[in-house]
């Protein structure tokens, strides 16, 4: 016999003076205790674009929203796959959006970050002049009155204690002092941080002390919450190393870990795995040349949107991530591109018209076709932007025109 469903006496749920006890209790907690924050149901996230439309769609379901503020974000994968470039691209887009109302700090633990390369990618790297009437151009001061001057800094250290005791608390105090601004702290990479234990023990020592210290560092980062702060952590790690032994970031083997233990995947709100997808070539025969590479990403963890979504983007070695490159691959994954002998069609966009693979990629990645492509992807994936409003067919999706890889 089935159990009787519990019945509720509706007459006892009428409004009374005690109805708001729970709300008053929470309000008193958040008002009187600094360490407790009340999360409002209508609290809106601040987003910045990753510039690449396929990556933005995978991360948020919106073509212009990529990474959220108020969160710790992991960029994971092998070396030379595009992790650092993805972080710098997000910084560039945020710098364009917020102008002087932003501060970006890159902690370069590998001593490989070149300011001029950042400038080539579109990041404004010049310093704010000490004397606005007489800027010292030879020392890198800005003489154009650009509001972005002095908003981007690079420092170099490998010492995790210095980061935990000096850099992170100081940077957090700036975030709280200037709630009208936004801040990004990027550590490139966590894998190259050195702990005090590693410095003071013999080289051959194998124990869990490194992982323990980095776990503590991750907890401190998590404690350093501010809604206007984004923390980007770059990790050089994969499922397997050359010996075939699993790494701690996935399996928990601390002796063979280069990342710092399981805390590296528990603490971040978003984890993005970045991998190499092959060379990007243009031309044929003797005129063929390598102009970039394909970057594959998979959102392996997110507390903000649907996880396990994959995307491909194109990296131009001259200018970085392209805006529309990779949309053809995304359409193909969704079976919206249909093979037809040696040619292929995309009925949802071009009807029965047939193209070679190269022709179809060029056609899809044209800026004038971007809106239709994005609408088709959103409709297929049934993605709903965080505003709560679905992107309906015919709605204007803003996608800047650019000289893409065509």
mmCIF file with all atom_site columns, C-alpha atoms in Angstrom, residues 70-278:
data_model
loop_
_atom_site.group_PDB
_atom_site.id
_atom_site.type_symbol
_atom_site.label_atom_id
_atom_site.label_alt_id
_atom_site.label_comp_id
_atom_site.label_asym_id
_atom_site.label_entity_id
_atom_site.label_seq_id
_atom_site.pdbx_PDB_ins_code
_atom_site.Cartn_x
_atom_site.Cartn_y
_atom_site.Cartn_z
_atom_site.occupancy
_atom_site.B_iso_or_equiv
_atom_site.pdbx_formal_charge
_atom_site.auth_seq_id
_atom_site.auth_comp_id
_atom_site.auth_asym_id
_atom_site.auth_atom_id
_atom_site.pdbx_PDB_model_num
ATOM 1   C CA . UNK A 1 70  ? 33.899 37.151 -8.766  1.00 0.00 ? 70  UNK A CA 1
ATOM 2   C CA . UNK A 1 71  ? 35.244 33.692 -9.649  1.00 0.00 ? 71  UNK A CA 1
ATOM 3   C CA . UNK A 1 72  ? 38.465 31.633 -9.796  1.00 0.00 ? 72  UNK A CA 1
ATOM 4   C CA . UNK A 1 73  ? 39.029 30.178 -13.267 1.00 0.00 ? 73  UNK A CA 1
ATOM 5   C CA . UNK A 1 74  ? 41.469 27.437 -14.274 1.00 0.00 ? 74  UNK A CA 1
ATOM 6   C CA . UNK A 1 75  ? 43.056 27.302 -17.735 1.00 0.00 ? 75  UNK A CA 1
ATOM 7   C CA . UNK A 1 76  ? 44.511 23.782 -17.983 1.00 0.00 ? 76  UNK A CA 1
ATOM 8   C CA . UNK A 1 77  ? 46.393 21.793 -20.589 1.00 0.00 ? 77  UNK A CA 1
ATOM 9   C CA . UNK A 1 78  ? 49.722 21.089 -22.219 1.00 0.00 ? 78  UNK A CA 1
ATOM 10  C CA . UNK A 1 79  ? 52.241 23.782 -23.043 1.00 0.00 ? 79  UNK A CA 1
ATOM 11  C CA . UNK A 1 80  ? 51.784 25.879 -26.210 1.00 0.00 ? 80  UNK A CA 1
ATOM 12  C CA . UNK A 1 81  ? 48.086 25.174 -26.646 1.00 0.00 ? 81  UNK A CA 1
ATOM 13  C CA . UNK A 1 82  ? 46.725 28.711 -26.109 1.00 0.00 ? 82  UNK A CA 1
ATOM 14  C CA . UNK A 1 83  ? 46.037 28.939 -22.355 1.00 0.00 ? 83  UNK A CA 1
ATOM 15  C CA . UNK A 1 84  ? 48.029 32.104 -21.696 1.00 0.00 ? 84  UNK A CA 1
ATOM 16  C CA . UNK A 1 85  ? 46.786 33.613 -24.944 1.00 0.00 ? 85  UNK A CA 1
ATOM 17  C CA . UNK A 1 86  ? 43.172 33.005 -23.899 1.00 0.00 ? 86  UNK A CA 1
ATOM 18  C CA . UNK A 1 87  ? 43.785 34.783 -20.585 1.00 0.00 ? 87  UNK A CA 1
ATOM 19  C CA . UNK A 1 88  ? 45.536 37.729 -22.255 1.00 0.00 ? 88  UNK A CA 1
ATOM 20  C CA . UNK A 1 89  ? 42.755 37.984 -24.845 1.00 0.00 ? 89  UNK A CA 1
ATOM 21  C CA . UNK A 1 90  ? 40.174 38.263 -22.062 1.00 0.00 ? 90  UNK A CA 1
ATOM 22  C CA . UNK A 1 91  ? 42.317 40.974 -20.433 1.00 0.00 ? 91  UNK A CA 1
ATOM 23  C CA . UNK A 1 92  ? 42.490 42.873 -23.744 1.00 0.00 ? 92  UNK A CA 1
ATOM 24  C CA . UNK A 1 93  ? 38.714 42.732 -24.189 1.00 0.00 ? 93  UNK A CA 1
ATOM 25  C CA . UNK A 1 94  ? 38.146 43.857 -20.587 1.00 0.00 ? 94  UNK A CA 1
ATOM 26  C CA . UNK A 1 95  ? 40.611 46.699 -21.052 1.00 0.00 ? 95  UNK A CA 1
ATOM 27  C CA . UNK A 1 96  ? 38.686 47.869 -24.127 1.00 0.00 ? 96  UNK A CA 1
ATOM 28  C CA . UNK A 1 97  ? 35.375 47.636 -22.260 1.00 0.00 ? 97  UNK A CA 1
ATOM 29  C CA . UNK A 1 98  ? 36.295 49.239 -18.937 1.00 0.00 ? 98  UNK A CA 1
ATOM 30  C CA . UNK A 1 99  ? 39.070 51.632 -20.062 1.00 0.00 ? 99  UNK A CA 1
ATOM 31  C CA . UNK A 1 100 ? 40.443 53.363 -16.933 1.00 0.00 ? 100 UNK A CA 1
ATOM 32  C CA . UNK A 1 101 ? 38.072 51.518 -14.578 1.00 0.00 ? 101 UNK A CA 1
ATOM 33  C CA . UNK A 1 102 ? 40.218 48.407 -14.518 1.00 0.00 ? 102 UNK A CA 1
ATOM 34  C CA . UNK A 1 103 ? 43.489 47.002 -13.202 1.00 0.00 ? 103 UNK A CA 1
ATOM 35  C CA . UNK A 1 104 ? 45.128 43.842 -14.567 1.00 0.00 ? 104 UNK A CA 1
ATOM 36  C CA . UNK A 1 105 ? 48.059 42.126 -12.855 1.00 0.00 ? 105 UNK A CA 1
ATOM 37  C CA . UNK A 1 106 ? 49.918 39.229 -14.481 1.00 0.00 ? 106 UNK A CA 1
ATOM 38  C CA . UNK A 1 107 ? 52.249 37.211 -12.224 1.00 0.00 ? 107 UNK A CA 1
ATOM 39  C CA . UNK A 1 108 ? 54.792 35.710 -14.619 1.00 0.00 ? 108 UNK A CA 1
ATOM 40  C CA . UNK A 1 109 ? 56.323 32.697 -12.857 1.00 0.00 ? 109 UNK A CA 1
ATOM 41  C CA . UNK A 1 110 ? 57.965 31.398 -16.052 1.00 0.00 ? 110 UNK A CA 1
ATOM 42  C CA . UNK A 1 111 ? 59.744 34.682 -16.870 1.00 0.00 ? 111 UNK A CA 1
ATOM 43  C CA . UNK A 1 112 ? 58.489 34.400 -20.431 1.00 0.00 ? 112 UNK A CA 1
ATOM 44  C CA . UNK A 1 113 ? 55.899 37.187 -20.692 1.00 0.00 ? 113 UNK A CA 1
ATOM 45  C CA . UNK A 1 114 ? 57.081 39.811 -23.188 1.00 0.00 ? 114 UNK A CA 1
ATOM 46  C CA . UNK A 1 115 ? 55.327 43.212 -22.908 1.00 0.00 ? 115 UNK A CA 1
ATOM 47  C CA . UNK A 1 116 ? 55.747 43.959 -26.599 1.00 0.00 ? 116 UNK A CA 1
ATOM 48  C CA . UNK A 1 117 ? 54.023 40.704 -27.534 1.00 0.00 ? 117 UNK A CA 1
ATOM 49  C CA . UNK A 1 118 ? 51.130 41.734 -25.263 1.00 0.00 ? 118 UNK A CA 1
ATOM 50  C CA . UNK A 1 119 ? 51.014 45.037 -27.134 1.00 0.00 ? 119 UNK A CA 1
ATOM 51  C CA . UNK A 1 120 ? 50.949 43.168 -30.468 1.00 0.00 ? 120 UNK A CA 1
ATOM 52  C CA . UNK A 1 121 ? 47.850 41.343 -29.210 1.00 0.00 ? 121 UNK A CA 1
ATOM 53  C CA . UNK A 1 122 ? 46.126 44.675 -28.579 1.00 0.00 ? 122 UNK A CA 1
ATOM 54  C CA . UNK A 1 123 ? 46.768 45.157 -24.846 1.00 0.00 ? 123 UNK A CA 1
ATOM 55  C CA . UNK A 1 124 ? 47.647 48.733 -23.898 1.00 0.00 ? 124 UNK A CA 1
ATOM 56  C CA . UNK A 1 125 ? 50.880 48.354 -21.915 1.00 0.00 ? 125 UNK A CA 1
ATOM 57  C CA . UNK A 1 126 ? 52.142 51.938 -21.541 1.00 0.00 ? 126 UNK A CA 1
ATOM 58  C CA . UNK A 1 127 ? 52.534 53.471 -18.095 1.00 0.00 ? 127 UNK A CA 1
ATOM 59  C CA . UNK A 1 128 ? 50.630 56.465 -16.793 1.00 0.00 ? 128 UNK A CA 1
ATOM 60  C CA . UNK A 1 129 ? 52.977 59.486 -16.945 1.00 0.00 ? 129 UNK A CA 1
ATOM 61  C CA . UNK A 1 130 ? 54.241 60.869 -13.636 1.00 0.00 ? 130 UNK A CA 1
ATOM 62  C CA . UNK A 1 131 ? 54.116 64.330 -15.170 1.00 0.00 ? 131 UNK A CA 1
ATOM 63  C CA . UNK A 1 132 ? 51.151 64.533 -17.591 1.00 0.00 ? 132 UNK A CA 1
ATOM 64  C CA . UNK A 1 133 ? 52.598 67.662 -19.165 1.00 0.00 ? 133 UNK A CA 1
ATOM 65  C CA . UNK A 1 134 ? 55.907 65.977 -19.942 1.00 0.00 ? 134 UNK A CA 1
ATOM 66  C CA . UNK A 1 135 ? 55.590 62.203 -20.385 1.00 0.00 ? 135 UNK A CA 1
ATOM 67  C CA . UNK A 1 136 ? 58.841 60.240 -20.576 1.00 0.00 ? 136 UNK A CA 1
ATOM 68  C CA . UNK A 1 137 ? 58.275 58.110 -23.683 1.00 0.00 ? 137 UNK A CA 1
ATOM 69  C CA . UNK A 1 138 ? 61.678 56.426 -23.382 1.00 0.00 ? 138 UNK A CA 1
ATOM 70  C CA . UNK A 1 139 ? 60.577 54.875 -20.064 1.00 0.00 ? 139 UNK A CA 1
ATOM 71  C CA . UNK A 1 140 ? 57.327 53.576 -21.513 1.00 0.00 ? 140 UNK A CA 1
ATOM 72  C CA . UNK A 1 141 ? 55.048 56.400 -20.407 1.00 0.00 ? 141 UNK A CA 1
ATOM 73  C CA . UNK A 1 142 ? 51.987 57.207 -22.493 1.00 0.00 ? 142 UNK A CA 1
ATOM 74  C CA . UNK A 1 143 ? 51.945 60.452 -24.468 1.00 0.00 ? 143 UNK A CA 1
ATOM 75  C CA . UNK A 1 144 ? 48.494 59.997 -26.052 1.00 0.00 ? 144 UNK A CA 1
ATOM 76  C CA . UNK A 1 145 ? 46.281 60.564 -22.974 1.00 0.00 ? 145 UNK A CA 1
ATOM 77  C CA . UNK A 1 146 ? 44.844 57.078 -23.370 1.00 0.00 ? 146 UNK A CA 1
ATOM 78  C CA . UNK A 1 147 ? 42.606 56.254 -20.368 1.00 0.00 ? 147 UNK A CA 1
ATOM 79  C CA . UNK A 1 148 ? 44.001 52.687 -20.336 1.00 0.00 ? 148 UNK A CA 1
ATOM 80  C CA . UNK A 1 149 ? 47.499 53.886 -19.426 1.00 0.00 ? 149 UNK A CA 1
ATOM 81  C CA . UNK A 1 150 ? 48.848 52.218 -16.289 1.00 0.00 ? 150 UNK A CA 1
ATOM 82  C CA . UNK A 1 151 ? 46.072 49.621 -16.058 1.00 0.00 ? 151 UNK A CA 1
ATOM 83  C CA . UNK A 1 152 ? 48.201 46.596 -17.099 1.00 0.00 ? 152 UNK A CA 1
ATOM 84  C CA . UNK A 1 153 ? 51.200 45.384 -15.101 1.00 0.00 ? 153 UNK A CA 1
ATOM 85  C CA . UNK A 1 154 ? 53.478 42.340 -15.190 1.00 0.00 ? 154 UNK A CA 1
ATOM 86  C CA . UNK A 1 155 ? 55.517 41.183 -12.191 1.00 0.00 ? 155 UNK A CA 1
ATOM 87  C CA . UNK A 1 156 ? 57.834 38.185 -11.920 1.00 0.00 ? 156 UNK A CA 1
ATOM 88  C CA . UNK A 1 157 ? 58.132 35.843 -8.936  1.00 0.00 ? 157 UNK A CA 1
ATOM 89  C CA . UNK A 1 158 ? 58.102 32.101 -8.341  1.00 0.00 ? 158 UNK A CA 1
ATOM 90  C CA . UNK A 1 159 ? 57.669 32.300 -4.567  1.00 0.00 ? 159 UNK A CA 1
ATOM 91  C CA . UNK A 1 160 ? 54.239 31.136 -3.411  1.00 0.00 ? 160 UNK A CA 1
ATOM 92  C CA . UNK A 1 161 ? 54.803 32.634 0.064   1.00 0.00 ? 161 UNK A CA 1
ATOM 93  C CA . UNK A 1 162 ? 55.335 36.094 -1.423  1.00 0.00 ? 162 UNK A CA 1
ATOM 94  C CA . UNK A 1 163 ? 52.125 35.736 -3.404  1.00 0.00 ? 163 UNK A CA 1
ATOM 95  C CA . UNK A 1 164 ? 50.145 34.571 -0.378  1.00 0.00 ? 164 UNK A CA 1
ATOM 96  C CA . UNK A 1 165 ? 51.538 37.132 2.098   1.00 0.00 ? 165 UNK A CA 1
ATOM 97  C CA . UNK A 1 166 ? 52.036 40.227 -0.067  1.00 0.00 ? 166 UNK A CA 1
ATOM 98  C CA . UNK A 1 167 ? 50.549 40.134 -3.569  1.00 0.00 ? 167 UNK A CA 1
ATOM 99  C CA . UNK A 1 168 ? 47.100 38.600 -3.002  1.00 0.00 ? 168 UNK A CA 1
ATOM 100 C CA . UNK A 1 169 ? 46.197 40.581 0.188   1.00 0.00 ? 169 UNK A CA 1
ATOM 101 C CA . UNK A 1 170 ? 47.406 43.836 -1.366  1.00 0.00 ? 170 UNK A CA 1
ATOM 102 C CA . UNK A 1 171 ? 45.539 43.256 -4.602  1.00 0.00 ? 171 UNK A CA 1
ATOM 103 C CA . UNK A 1 172 ? 42.367 42.309 -2.694  1.00 0.00 ? 172 UNK A CA 1
ATOM 104 C CA . UNK A 1 173 ? 42.537 45.508 -0.627  1.00 0.00 ? 173 UNK A CA 1
ATOM 105 C CA . UNK A 1 174 ? 42.555 47.486 -3.893  1.00 0.00 ? 174 UNK A CA 1
ATOM 106 C CA . UNK A 1 175 ? 39.459 45.573 -5.073  1.00 0.00 ? 175 UNK A CA 1
ATOM 107 C CA . UNK A 1 176 ? 37.578 46.444 -1.889  1.00 0.00 ? 176 UNK A CA 1
ATOM 108 C CA . UNK A 1 177 ? 38.812 50.031 -1.878  1.00 0.00 ? 177 UNK A CA 1
ATOM 109 C CA . UNK A 1 178 ? 37.613 50.602 -5.463  1.00 0.00 ? 178 UNK A CA 1
ATOM 110 C CA . UNK A 1 179 ? 34.293 48.745 -5.968  1.00 0.00 ? 179 UNK A CA 1
ATOM 111 C CA . UNK A 1 180 ? 33.654 50.912 -9.023  1.00 0.00 ? 180 UNK A CA 1
ATOM 112 C CA . UNK A 1 181 ? 36.572 49.211 -10.811 1.00 0.00 ? 181 UNK A CA 1
ATOM 113 C CA . UNK A 1 182 ? 37.188 45.646 -11.980 1.00 0.00 ? 182 UNK A CA 1
ATOM 114 C CA . UNK A 1 183 ? 40.375 43.640 -11.381 1.00 0.00 ? 183 UNK A CA 1
ATOM 115 C CA . UNK A 1 184 ? 42.010 40.564 -12.907 1.00 0.00 ? 184 UNK A CA 1
ATOM 116 C CA . UNK A 1 185 ? 44.834 38.592 -11.266 1.00 0.00 ? 185 UNK A CA 1
ATOM 117 C CA . UNK A 1 186 ? 46.447 36.103 -13.642 1.00 0.00 ? 186 UNK A CA 1
ATOM 118 C CA . UNK A 1 187 ? 49.111 33.648 -12.431 1.00 0.00 ? 187 UNK A CA 1
ATOM 119 C CA . UNK A 1 188 ? 51.006 32.116 -15.347 1.00 0.00 ? 188 UNK A CA 1
ATOM 120 C CA . UNK A 1 189 ? 51.659 29.483 -14.335 1.00 0.00 ? 189 UNK A CA 1
ATOM 121 C CA . UNK A 1 190 ? 50.795 27.844 -11.010 1.00 0.00 ? 190 UNK A CA 1
ATOM 122 C CA . UNK A 1 191 ? 52.863 24.845 -12.111 1.00 0.00 ? 191 UNK A CA 1
ATOM 123 C CA . UNK A 1 192 ? 56.083 26.875 -11.787 1.00 0.00 ? 192 UNK A CA 1
ATOM 124 C CA . UNK A 1 193 ? 55.437 28.220 -8.290  1.00 0.00 ? 193 UNK A CA 1
ATOM 125 C CA . UNK A 1 194 ? 58.081 27.164 -5.754  1.00 0.00 ? 194 UNK A CA 1
ATOM 126 C CA . UNK A 1 195 ? 57.215 26.492 -2.105  1.00 0.00 ? 195 UNK A CA 1
ATOM 127 C CA . UNK A 1 196 ? 59.428 27.150 0.921   1.00 0.00 ? 196 UNK A CA 1
ATOM 128 C CA . UNK A 1 197 ? 59.607 23.415 1.560   1.00 0.00 ? 197 UNK A CA 1
ATOM 129 C CA . UNK A 1 198 ? 61.028 22.779 -1.896  1.00 0.00 ? 198 UNK A CA 1
ATOM 130 C CA . UNK A 1 199 ? 63.753 25.355 -1.309  1.00 0.00 ? 199 UNK A CA 1
ATOM 131 C CA . UNK A 1 200 ? 64.874 23.950 2.038   1.00 0.00 ? 200 UNK A CA 1
ATOM 132 C CA . UNK A 1 201 ? 64.791 20.195 1.372   1.00 0.00 ? 201 UNK A CA 1
ATOM 133 C CA . UNK A 1 202 ? 67.074 18.029 -0.698  1.00 0.00 ? 202 UNK A CA 1
ATOM 134 C CA . UNK A 1 203 ? 66.402 17.855 -4.418  1.00 0.00 ? 203 UNK A CA 1
ATOM 135 C CA . UNK A 1 204 ? 65.432 14.178 -4.350  1.00 0.00 ? 204 UNK A CA 1
ATOM 136 C CA . UNK A 1 205 ? 62.809 14.640 -1.612  1.00 0.00 ? 205 UNK A CA 1
ATOM 137 C CA . UNK A 1 206 ? 59.428 13.143 -2.559  1.00 0.00 ? 206 UNK A CA 1
ATOM 138 C CA . UNK A 1 207 ? 56.522 13.990 -0.273  1.00 0.00 ? 207 UNK A CA 1
ATOM 139 C CA . UNK A 1 208 ? 53.211 15.802 -0.192  1.00 0.00 ? 208 UNK A CA 1
ATOM 140 C CA . UNK A 1 209 ? 54.465 19.090 1.266   1.00 0.00 ? 209 UNK A CA 1
ATOM 141 C CA . UNK A 1 210 ? 54.240 20.986 -2.058  1.00 0.00 ? 210 UNK A CA 1
ATOM 142 C CA . UNK A 1 211 ? 50.639 19.935 -2.535  1.00 0.00 ? 211 UNK A CA 1
ATOM 143 C CA . UNK A 1 212 ? 49.824 20.908 1.061   1.00 0.00 ? 212 UNK A CA 1
ATOM 144 C CA . UNK A 1 213 ? 51.280 24.396 0.668   1.00 0.00 ? 213 UNK A CA 1
ATOM 145 C CA . UNK A 1 214 ? 49.534 24.975 -2.644  1.00 0.00 ? 214 UNK A CA 1
ATOM 146 C CA . UNK A 1 215 ? 46.258 23.711 -1.197  1.00 0.00 ? 215 UNK A CA 1
ATOM 147 C CA . UNK A 1 216 ? 46.591 26.338 1.512   1.00 0.00 ? 216 UNK A CA 1
ATOM 148 C CA . UNK A 1 217 ? 47.333 28.957 -1.139  1.00 0.00 ? 217 UNK A CA 1
ATOM 149 C CA . UNK A 1 218 ? 44.192 27.957 -3.055  1.00 0.00 ? 218 UNK A CA 1
ATOM 150 C CA . UNK A 1 219 ? 42.104 28.297 0.115   1.00 0.00 ? 219 UNK A CA 1
ATOM 151 C CA . UNK A 1 220 ? 43.534 31.788 0.637   1.00 0.00 ? 220 UNK A CA 1
ATOM 152 C CA . UNK A 1 221 ? 42.647 32.687 -2.943  1.00 0.00 ? 221 UNK A CA 1
ATOM 153 C CA . UNK A 1 222 ? 39.116 31.428 -2.398  1.00 0.00 ? 222 UNK A CA 1
ATOM 154 C CA . UNK A 1 223 ? 38.889 33.477 0.809   1.00 0.00 ? 223 UNK A CA 1
ATOM 155 C CA . UNK A 1 224 ? 39.956 36.578 -1.138  1.00 0.00 ? 224 UNK A CA 1
ATOM 156 C CA . UNK A 1 225 ? 36.526 37.001 -2.689  1.00 0.00 ? 225 UNK A CA 1
ATOM 157 C CA . UNK A 1 226 ? 35.388 40.225 -4.287  1.00 0.00 ? 226 UNK A CA 1
ATOM 158 C CA . UNK A 1 227 ? 32.588 40.545 -6.870  1.00 0.00 ? 227 UNK A CA 1
ATOM 159 C CA . UNK A 1 228 ? 34.808 42.780 -9.010  1.00 0.00 ? 228 UNK A CA 1
ATOM 160 C CA . UNK A 1 229 ? 37.812 40.391 -8.981  1.00 0.00 ? 229 UNK A CA 1
ATOM 161 C CA . UNK A 1 230 ? 38.598 37.589 -11.416 1.00 0.00 ? 230 UNK A CA 1
ATOM 162 C CA . UNK A 1 231 ? 41.462 35.154 -10.761 1.00 0.00 ? 231 UNK A CA 1
ATOM 163 C CA . UNK A 1 232 ? 42.907 33.304 -13.773 1.00 0.00 ? 232 UNK A CA 1
ATOM 164 C CA . UNK A 1 233 ? 45.176 30.358 -12.966 1.00 0.00 ? 233 UNK A CA 1
ATOM 165 C CA . UNK A 1 234 ? 47.214 28.753 -15.759 1.00 0.00 ? 234 UNK A CA 1
ATOM 166 C CA . UNK A 1 235 ? 48.202 25.102 -15.238 1.00 0.00 ? 235 UNK A CA 1
ATOM 167 C CA . UNK A 1 236 ? 50.516 22.989 -17.383 1.00 0.00 ? 236 UNK A CA 1
ATOM 168 C CA . UNK A 1 237 ? 48.986 19.587 -16.864 1.00 0.00 ? 237 UNK A CA 1
ATOM 169 C CA . UNK A 1 238 ? 47.393 16.727 -18.766 1.00 0.00 ? 238 UNK A CA 1
ATOM 170 C CA . UNK A 1 239 ? 45.771 13.381 -17.980 1.00 0.00 ? 239 UNK A CA 1
ATOM 171 C CA . UNK A 1 240 ? 49.076 11.546 -18.408 1.00 0.00 ? 240 UNK A CA 1
ATOM 172 C CA . UNK A 1 241 ? 52.788 12.293 -18.335 1.00 0.00 ? 241 UNK A CA 1
ATOM 173 C CA . UNK A 1 242 ? 55.501 10.569 -20.326 1.00 0.00 ? 242 UNK A CA 1
ATOM 174 C CA . UNK A 1 243 ? 55.674 7.568  -17.981 1.00 0.00 ? 243 UNK A CA 1
ATOM 175 C CA . UNK A 1 244 ? 51.940 7.003  -18.314 1.00 0.00 ? 244 UNK A CA 1
ATOM 176 C CA . UNK A 1 245 ? 51.375 7.798  -14.622 1.00 0.00 ? 245 UNK A CA 1
ATOM 177 C CA . UNK A 1 246 ? 48.268 9.882  -13.867 1.00 0.00 ? 246 UNK A CA 1
ATOM 178 C CA . UNK A 1 247 ? 48.757 13.411 -12.527 1.00 0.00 ? 247 UNK A CA 1
ATOM 179 C CA . UNK A 1 248 ? 47.343 14.649 -9.242  1.00 0.00 ? 248 UNK A CA 1
ATOM 180 C CA . UNK A 1 249 ? 45.116 17.235 -10.905 1.00 0.00 ? 249 UNK A CA 1
ATOM 181 C CA . UNK A 1 250 ? 43.023 14.318 -12.162 1.00 0.00 ? 250 UNK A CA 1
ATOM 182 C CA . UNK A 1 251 ? 43.786 11.338 -9.929  1.00 0.00 ? 251 UNK A CA 1
ATOM 183 C CA . UNK A 1 252 ? 45.432 12.601 -6.732  1.00 0.00 ? 252 UNK A CA 1
ATOM 184 C CA . UNK A 1 253 ? 48.967 11.186 -7.063  1.00 0.00 ? 253 UNK A CA 1
ATOM 185 C CA . UNK A 1 254 ? 50.891 13.920 -5.210  1.00 0.00 ? 254 UNK A CA 1
ATOM 186 C CA . UNK A 1 255 ? 54.372 12.464 -5.786  1.00 0.00 ? 255 UNK A CA 1
ATOM 187 C CA . UNK A 1 256 ? 54.079 12.955 -9.536  1.00 0.00 ? 256 UNK A CA 1
ATOM 188 C CA . UNK A 1 257 ? 52.090 16.175 -9.332  1.00 0.00 ? 257 UNK A CA 1
ATOM 189 C CA . UNK A 1 258 ? 53.218 19.394 -11.014 1.00 0.00 ? 258 UNK A CA 1
ATOM 190 C CA . UNK A 1 259 ? 50.023 21.294 -10.252 1.00 0.00 ? 259 UNK A CA 1
ATOM 191 C CA . UNK A 1 260 ? 49.482 21.038 -6.509  1.00 0.00 ? 260 UNK A CA 1
ATOM 192 C CA . UNK A 1 261 ? 46.930 18.387 -5.701  1.00 0.00 ? 261 UNK A CA 1
ATOM 193 C CA . UNK A 1 262 ? 43.178 18.014 -5.862  1.00 0.00 ? 262 UNK A CA 1
ATOM 194 C CA . UNK A 1 263 ? 42.536 21.502 -4.486  1.00 0.00 ? 263 UNK A CA 1
ATOM 195 C CA . UNK A 1 264 ? 43.462 22.777 -7.934  1.00 0.00 ? 264 UNK A CA 1
ATOM 196 C CA . UNK A 1 265 ? 40.227 21.375 -9.302  1.00 0.00 ? 265 UNK A CA 1
ATOM 197 C CA . UNK A 1 266 ? 37.968 21.719 -6.233  1.00 0.00 ? 266 UNK A CA 1
ATOM 198 C CA . UNK A 1 267 ? 38.381 25.460 -5.616  1.00 0.00 ? 267 UNK A CA 1
ATOM 199 C CA . UNK A 1 268 ? 37.832 27.042 -9.094  1.00 0.00 ? 268 UNK A CA 1
ATOM 200 C CA . UNK A 1 269 ? 34.266 27.740 -10.232 1.00 0.00 ? 269 UNK A CA 1
ATOM 201 C CA . UNK A 1 270 ? 35.250 27.226 -13.872 1.00 0.00 ? 270 UNK A CA 1
ATOM 202 C CA . UNK A 1 271 ? 37.811 24.828 -15.338 1.00 0.00 ? 271 UNK A CA 1
ATOM 203 C CA . UNK A 1 272 ? 38.685 25.078 -19.015 1.00 0.00 ? 272 UNK A CA 1
ATOM 204 C CA . UNK A 1 273 ? 40.812 22.392 -20.640 1.00 0.00 ? 273 UNK A CA 1
ATOM 205 C CA . UNK A 1 274 ? 42.758 23.706 -23.630 1.00 0.00 ? 274 UNK A CA 1
ATOM 206 C CA . UNK A 1 275 ? 44.363 21.416 -26.213 1.00 0.00 ? 275 UNK A CA 1
ATOM 207 C CA . UNK A 1 276 ? 46.096 21.610 -29.580 1.00 0.00 ? 276 UNK A CA 1
ATOM 208 C CA . UNK A 1 277 ? 43.891 20.861 -32.586 1.00 0.00 ? 277 UNK A CA 1
ATOM 209 C CA . UNK A 1 278 ? 46.349 20.995 -35.470 1.00 0.00 ? 278 UNK A CA 1
#
